[in-house]
Amino acid sequence: MGAVGFLLAATYWPGLAGAAEASRWASLCVLVPIALFFVQVRLTVTHLVGGLLFGWAVLSLMWTPVWYDGVAALMQFIVLAGAVLIGASRGAGSLWKGLGYGLLLSSVVCVVQALGFQPVADTGSASSGLFVNPDVLAEITAVVFIALVFERSWLAVGLLPALFLTECRSALIAVFVVGAIAGWRKWRWRVLYSLPLLVGGVLLTATKWSNGDSPRLDMWRDTLAGLTTWGNGIGSFYSAFPKYATLTSDLYQPAHAHNDLLELAFELGIIPAALTAALVLALVWRANFKEQMLLTALGIMSMVGFPLHSPSTVFVFGIVAGCAARNWSVLRAFKFGGGYNLYKGCEQPDYATAGTCG
């Protein structure tokens, strides 16, 4: 898992269109199937609900406007499903350290870019390391930073340049919120000293997203106008959104809704989106504290971005969701394939604390 994490964070193919995204998706399309050869599946409610959602996504190809966009989105769905299976079977293992070492490269590149040099392509708005898009780098850095802090690894310090020089407010707010929750858990009322900083960050972000220059609120309103019972089809947002875009400028055609749940409802329908939200909340409820904080951070960023459509963050989400799924007590009732014991070393595992076992 450490090697997978490093390759996922460090892969960059100069000259390839979409060097940061396409090269990482290509890596996952090779690495995830290989990893699945070493996975033994125990059926859970998560697998059953995920299977239903996947089946509906496949069926929606029948009415998606551009079928190859649908196939590409379905490929990403398959990568996510594979990551869930890996996480449920093997856990995260050394993934966080592998990602940390890979992100150190981007952290160094961010410092170089901040000094005025451009060794790799970037968007020109802020330091972006090997990810080209600063927001994409900030989102994966925030999640890995939180995980490494929980593991008390020095690697977390090395990721601070990538976290701050990208100037991504949602990633910083996610880290602050998780820090506040973890601080309250340990120090209770003393954590209130940091509350003004958190409130200030939230207000600054809200001001940015609600001012007249930001199309995001208009985009969300137009996306809501396009919600249907059956959805517009998997991968349809880019091609179908202009039909409903009465408020968004004609000069701007977004690739994503900058809200993962809203985009899922647009593509697959309201009921599948509600079912997905309920499943994620159930996983958060059953997860251990570290997994809860990682899912919280991803949830915050997915409300205003699209981390579940970026290869690094979608893989991490799948791994963490899989780890949370194996803490679900229904595992005892749903299993097949010879009764493989995920909790090695636990003769009678306590499912309430299963994330700490093995």
Coordinates of C-alpha atoms in Angstrom, one line a residue:
M1 CA 0.0 0.0 0.0
G2 CA 2.9 2.3 0.6
A3 CA 4.2 1.9 -2.9
V4 CA 0.7 2.5 -4.3
G5 CA 0.4 5.7 -2.2
F6 CA 3.7 7.0 -3.4
L7 CA 3.0 6.3 -7.1
L8 CA -0.4 7.9 -6.7
A9 CA 1.0 11.1 -5.2
A10 CA 4.2 11.3 -7.4
T11 CA 3.0 10.2 -10.8
Y12 CA 3.3 13.0 -13.4
W13 CA 3.7 12.6 -17.1
P14 CA 5.0 15.7 -18.8
G15 CA 3.5 16.5 -22.1
L16 CA 0.4 14.3 -21.6
A17 CA -2.9 16.1 -21.8
G18 CA -4.2 16.4 -18.2
A19 CA -0.8 15.3 -16.9
A20 CA -1.8 15.4 -13.3
E21 CA -5.2 13.7 -13.6
A22 CA -4.9 11.4 -16.6
S23 CA -1.6 9.9 -15.5
R24 CA -3.0 9.1 -12.0
W25 CA -6.2 7.6 -13.4
A26 CA -4.0 5.4 -15.6
S27 CA -1.9 4.3 -12.6
L28 CA -5.0 3.4 -10.7
C29 CA -6.5 1.4 -13.6
V30 CA -3.4 -0.7 -13.4
L31 CA -2.7 -0.8 -9.6
V32 CA -6.2 -1.4 -8.3
P33 CA -6.9 -4.6 -10.4
I34 CA -3.5 -5.9 -9.3
A35 CA -4.3 -5.2 -5.7
L36 CA -7.7 -7.0 -6.0
F37 CA -5.9 -10.3 -6.6
F38 CA -4.8 -10.1 -2.9
V39 CA -8.3 -9.2 -1.6
Q40 CA -10.7 -11.6 0.0
V41 CA -14.3 -10.2 0.1
R42 CA -16.7 -10.5 3.0
L43 CA -20.2 -9.4 2.0
T44 CA -21.5 -6.4 4.0
V45 CA -24.4 -4.0 3.6
T46 CA -21.9 -1.6 2.1
H47 CA -21.2 -4.1 -0.6
L48 CA -24.9 -4.7 -1.3
V49 CA -25.8 -1.0 -1.4
G50 CA -22.8 -0.2 -3.4
G51 CA -23.6 -3.0 -5.9
L52 CA -27.1 -1.6 -6.4
L53 CA -25.7 1.9 -7.0
F54 CA -23.2 0.5 -9.5
G55 CA -25.9 -1.4 -11.3
W56 CA -28.0 1.7 -11.6
A57 CA -25.0 3.7 -12.9
V58 CA -24.5 1.0 -15.6
L59 CA -28.2 1.1 -16.5
S60 CA -28.1 4.9 -16.8
L61 CA -25.7 4.6 -19.7
M62 CA -28.8 4.0 -21.7
W63 CA -29.9 7.6 -21.4
T64 CA -26.6 9.5 -20.8
P65 CA -26.2 12.1 -23.6
V66 CA -22.6 11.3 -24.4
W67 CA -21.9 7.6 -23.9
Y68 CA -18.1 7.9 -23.8
D69 CA -18.3 10.4 -20.9
G70 CA -20.5 7.9 -19.2
V71 CA -18.0 5.1 -19.7
A72 CA -15.2 7.3 -18.4
A73 CA -17.3 8.1 -15.3
L74 CA -18.1 4.5 -14.9
M75 CA -14.4 3.7 -14.9
Q76 CA -13.9 6.1 -12.0
F77 CA -16.8 4.4 -10.2
I78 CA -15.0 1.0 -10.7
V79 CA -11.8 2.4 -9.2
L80 CA -13.7 3.7 -6.2
A81 CA -15.4 0.3 -5.8
G82 CA -12.1 -1.5 -6.0
A83 CA -10.6 0.9 -3.4
V84 CA -13.5 0.1 -1.0
L85 CA -12.9 -3.7 -1.4
I86 CA -9.2 -3.2 -0.7
G87 CA -9.9 -1.0 2.4
A88 CA -12.4 -3.5 3.7
S89 CA -10.1 -6.4 3.3
R90 CA -6.6 -5.1 4.0
G91 CA -7.1 -1.7 5.6
A92 CA -4.9 1.4 4.8
G93 CA -1.7 -0.2 6.0
S94 CA 1.3 2.0 5.0
L95 CA -0.8 4.0 2.5
W96 CA -0.5 7.2 4.4
K97 CA 3.3 7.2 4.6
G98 CA 3.5 6.3 0.9
L99 CA 1.3 9.2 0.1
G100 CA 3.2 11.5 2.5
Y101 CA 6.5 10.7 0.8
G102 CA 5.0 11.3 -2.6
L103 CA 3.4 14.6 -1.6
L104 CA 6.8 15.8 -0.2
L105 CA 7.9 16.1 -3.8
S106 CA 4.9 18.4 -4.5
S107 CA 5.6 20.3 -1.3
V108 CA 9.1 21.1 -2.5
V109 CA 7.9 22.0 -6.0
C110 CA 5.3 24.4 -4.3
V111 CA 8.1 26.2 -2.5
V112 CA 10.1 26.5 -5.8
Q113 CA 6.9 27.8 -7.6
A114 CA 6.3 30.3 -4.8
L115 CA 9.9 31.7 -5.5
G116 CA 8.9 32.4 -9.1
F117 CA 10.3 29.3 -10.9
Q118 CA 8.0 26.9 -12.8
P119 CA 9.7 23.5 -13.2
V120 CA 6.3 21.9 -14.1
A121 CA 3.1 23.1 -15.6
D122 CA 0.6 24.9 -13.4
T123 CA -2.5 27.0 -13.6
G124 CA -0.7 30.2 -12.7
S125 CA -3.0 31.0 -9.8
A126 CA -1.1 29.4 -6.9
S127 CA 1.5 26.8 -6.2
S128 CA 0.3 23.4 -7.4
G129 CA 3.2 21.0 -7.2
L130 CA 3.0 18.0 -9.4
F131 CA -0.8 18.3 -9.5
V132 CA -1.2 21.3 -11.9
N133 CA -4.4 22.2 -10.1
P134 CA -3.7 23.7 -6.7
D135 CA -7.2 22.7 -5.3
V136 CA -6.6 19.1 -6.2
L137 CA -3.2 19.1 -4.5
A138 CA -4.6 20.8 -1.4
E139 CA -7.5 18.4 -1.0
I140 CA -5.3 15.2 -1.0
T141 CA -2.7 17.0 1.1
A142 CA -5.3 17.9 3.8
V143 CA -6.5 14.3 4.1
V144 CA -3.0 12.9 4.2
F145 CA -1.9 15.6 6.7
I146 CA -4.7 14.7 9.0
A147 CA -3.9 11.0 8.8
L148 CA -0.2 11.5 9.5
V149 CA -1.0 13.8 12.5
F150 CA -3.1 11.0 13.9
E151 CA -0.1 8.6 13.3
R152 CA 2.3 11.2 14.9
S153 CA 4.5 11.1 11.8
W154 CA 7.0 13.9 11.1
L155 CA 6.0 13.7 7.5
A156 CA 3.0 15.9 8.3
V157 CA 5.3 18.9 8.9
G158 CA 6.8 18.4 5.4
L159 CA 3.3 18.8 3.8
L160 CA 2.6 22.2 5.3
P161 CA 4.0 24.1 2.3
A162 CA 1.7 22.2 -0.1
L163 CA -1.2 22.8 2.3
F164 CA -0.8 26.6 2.6
L165 CA 0.9 27.7 -0.7
T166 CA -2.0 26.2 -2.7
E167 CA -4.4 28.8 -1.1
C168 CA -7.3 26.4 -1.0
R169 CA -9.7 27.6 1.6
S170 CA -11.9 24.5 1.7
A171 CA -8.9 22.3 2.5
L172 CA -7.7 24.6 5.3
I173 CA -11.2 24.8 6.8
A174 CA -11.4 21.0 6.7
V175 CA -8.1 20.7 8.6
F176 CA -9.3 23.4 11.1
V177 CA -12.7 21.7 11.7
V178 CA -11.0 18.3 12.2
G179 CA -8.5 19.9 14.5
A180 CA -11.2 21.6 16.5
I181 CA -13.2 18.4 16.9
A182 CA -10.0 16.4 17.9
G183 CA -9.0 19.3 20.2
W184 CA -12.4 19.3 21.9
R185 CA -12.2 15.6 22.4
K186 CA -8.9 16.0 24.2
W187 CA -8.9 19.5 25.8
R188 CA -12.6 20.3 25.9
W189 CA -13.3 24.0 26.5
R190 CA -9.7 25.0 26.0
V191 CA -10.1 24.5 22.3
L192 CA -12.5 27.5 22.2
Y193 CA -9.4 29.7 22.0
S194 CA -9.1 28.7 18.3
L195 CA -12.8 29.3 17.6
P196 CA -12.3 32.9 16.3
L197 CA -9.8 31.7 13.7
L198 CA -12.1 29.0 12.5
V199 CA -15.1 31.4 12.3
G200 CA -13.0 33.9 10.5
G201 CA -11.9 31.3 7.9
V202 CA -15.5 30.2 7.4
L203 CA -16.8 33.8 6.9
L204 CA -13.9 34.6 4.5
T205 CA -14.8 31.5 2.4
A206 CA -18.5 32.2 2.5
T207 CA -17.9 35.8 1.3
K208 CA -15.8 34.6 -1.6
W209 CA -18.4 32.1 -2.7
S210 CA -21.4 34.4 -2.3
N211 CA -20.0 37.6 -4.0
G212 CA -21.2 38.7 -7.4
D213 CA -18.0 37.5 -9.1
S214 CA -18.4 33.9 -8.1
P215 CA -20.6 31.7 -10.4
R216 CA -20.8 28.9 -7.9
L217 CA -24.1 29.7 -6.3
D218 CA -25.6 30.2 -9.8
M219 CA -24.2 26.9 -10.8
W220 CA -25.7 25.1 -7.9
R221 CA -29.1 26.7 -8.6
D222 CA -28.9 25.6 -12.2
T223 CA -27.9 22.1 -11.2
L224 CA -30.8 21.8 -8.8
A225 CA -33.1 22.8 -11.7
G226 CA -31.7 19.8 -13.6
L227 CA -32.5 17.2 -10.9
T228 CA -34.8 14.4 -12.1
T229 CA -36.2 11.1 -10.7
W230 CA -34.0 9.0 -13.0
G231 CA -31.1 11.3 -13.4
N232 CA -29.4 12.5 -16.6
G233 CA -27.1 9.5 -16.8
I234 CA -23.7 8.7 -15.4
G235 CA -21.0 11.2 -16.6
S236 CA -23.7 13.5 -18.0
F237 CA -23.0 16.7 -16.1
Y238 CA -20.7 18.4 -18.6
S239 CA -22.9 17.7 -21.6
A240 CA -26.3 18.0 -19.9
F241 CA -25.7 21.0 -17.6
P242 CA -26.0 23.7 -20.3
K243 CA -29.6 22.7 -21.0
Y244 CA -30.5 23.9 -17.5
A245 CA -28.0 26.8 -17.2
T246 CA -30.2 29.8 -17.1
L247 CA -28.2 31.7 -14.4
T248 CA -24.6 30.5 -15.2
S249 CA -22.8 32.5 -17.9
D250 CA -22.8 31.1 -21.4
L251 CA -19.0 31.6 -21.4
Y252 CA -18.6 29.1 -18.6
Q253 CA -19.3 25.4 -19.0
P254 CA -18.2 23.6 -15.8
A255 CA -16.9 20.1 -15.9
H256 CA -18.2 19.5 -12.3
A257 CA -20.9 20.9 -10.1
H258 CA -18.3 21.7 -7.3
N259 CA -20.5 19.7 -5.0
D260 CA -20.2 15.9 -5.3
L261 CA -23.5 15.0 -3.8
L262 CA -25.4 17.5 -6.0
E263 CA -23.6 16.2 -9.1
L264 CA -24.4 12.6 -8.1
A265 CA -28.1 13.6 -7.8
F266 CA -27.9 15.3 -11.2
E267 CA -26.5 12.3 -12.9
L268 CA -28.1 9.3 -11.1
G269 CA -31.2 10.8 -9.6
I270 CA -32.4 12.0 -6.2
I271 CA -33.1 8.6 -4.6
P272 CA -29.6 7.1 -5.4
A273 CA -28.0 10.3 -4.1
A274 CA -30.0 10.1 -0.9
L275 CA -29.1 6.4 -0.5
T276 CA -25.4 7.2 -1.0
A277 CA -25.6 10.0 1.6
A278 CA -27.3 7.6 4.1
L279 CA -24.7 4.9 3.5
V280 CA -21.8 7.4 4.0
L281 CA -23.4 8.7 7.2
A282 CA -23.8 5.1 8.4
L283 CA -20.1 4.4 7.7
V284 CA -19.1 7.5 9.6
W285 CA -21.2 6.3 12.5
R286 CA -19.5 2.9 12.6
A287 CA -16.0 4.1 11.9
N288 CA -13.3 4.7 14.5
F289 CA -12.4 8.3 15.4
K290 CA -9.5 8.6 12.9
E291 CA -11.7 7.4 10.0
Q292 CA -14.5 9.6 11.1
M293 CA -12.2 12.7 10.9
L294 CA -10.9 11.7 7.5
L295 CA -14.4 11.2 6.1
T296 CA -15.4 14.5 7.7
A297 CA -12.6 16.3 5.9
L298 CA -13.5 14.8 2.6
G299 CA -17.2 15.6 3.2
I300 CA -16.4 19.3 3.9
M301 CA -14.3 19.6 0.7
S302 CA -16.8 17.7 -1.4
M303 CA -19.5 20.3 -0.5
V304 CA -17.6 23.0 -2.5
G305 CA -15.3 21.0 -4.7
F306 CA -15.0 17.7 -6.5
P307 CA -12.6 15.5 -4.6
L308 CA -14.6 12.4 -5.4
H309 CA -13.8 13.0 -9.1
S310 CA -10.0 13.3 -8.6
P311 CA -8.0 10.1 -8.7
S312 CA -6.0 10.6 -5.5
T313 CA -8.8 11.7 -3.3
V314 CA -11.3 9.2 -4.7
F315 CA -8.9 6.3 -4.0
V316 CA -8.3 7.6 -0.5
F317 CA -12.1 7.9 0.1
G318 CA -12.6 4.3 -1.1
I319 CA -9.9 3.0 1.3
V320 CA -11.2 4.9 4.3
A321 CA -14.8 3.9 3.5
G322 CA -13.7 0.3 3.2
C323 CA -12.0 0.4 6.5
A324 CA -15.1 1.9 8.1
A325 CA -17.3 -0.8 6.5
R326 CA -15.4 -3.6 8.2
N327 CA -16.4 -2.1 11.6
W328 CA -20.0 -2.7 10.8
S329 CA -21.5 -5.4 13.0
V330 CA -23.5 -6.9 10.2
L331 CA -20.3 -8.4 8.9
R332 CA -21.0 -11.3 11.3
A333 CA -24.2 -12.2 9.4
F334 CA -23.0 -11.6 5.8
K335 CA -19.9 -13.5 4.8
F336 CA -18.9 -16.0 2.3
G337 CA -15.7 -17.6 0.8
G338 CA -14.6 -19.7 3.7
G339 CA -15.1 -17.3 6.6
Y340 CA -11.9 -15.3 6.1
N341 CA -11.0 -13.5 9.3
L342 CA -10.3 -9.8 8.6
Y343 CA -9.4 -9.3 12.3
K344 CA -6.3 -11.3 12.6
G345 CA -5.2 -11.8 16.2
C346 CA -8.8 -11.3 17.5
E347 CA -10.5 -14.6 18.2
Q348 CA -13.7 -12.9 19.1
P349 CA -13.5 -9.4 17.6
D350 CA -15.3 -6.5 19.2
Y351 CA -16.9 -4.8 16.2
A352 CA -17.3 -1.5 18.0
T353 CA -13.5 -1.2 18.1
A354 CA -12.6 -3.4 15.1
G355 CA -10.7 -0.7 13.4
T356 CA -7.9 -1.0 16.0
C357 CA -7.6 -4.7 15.6
G358 CA -5.3 -6.4 13.1

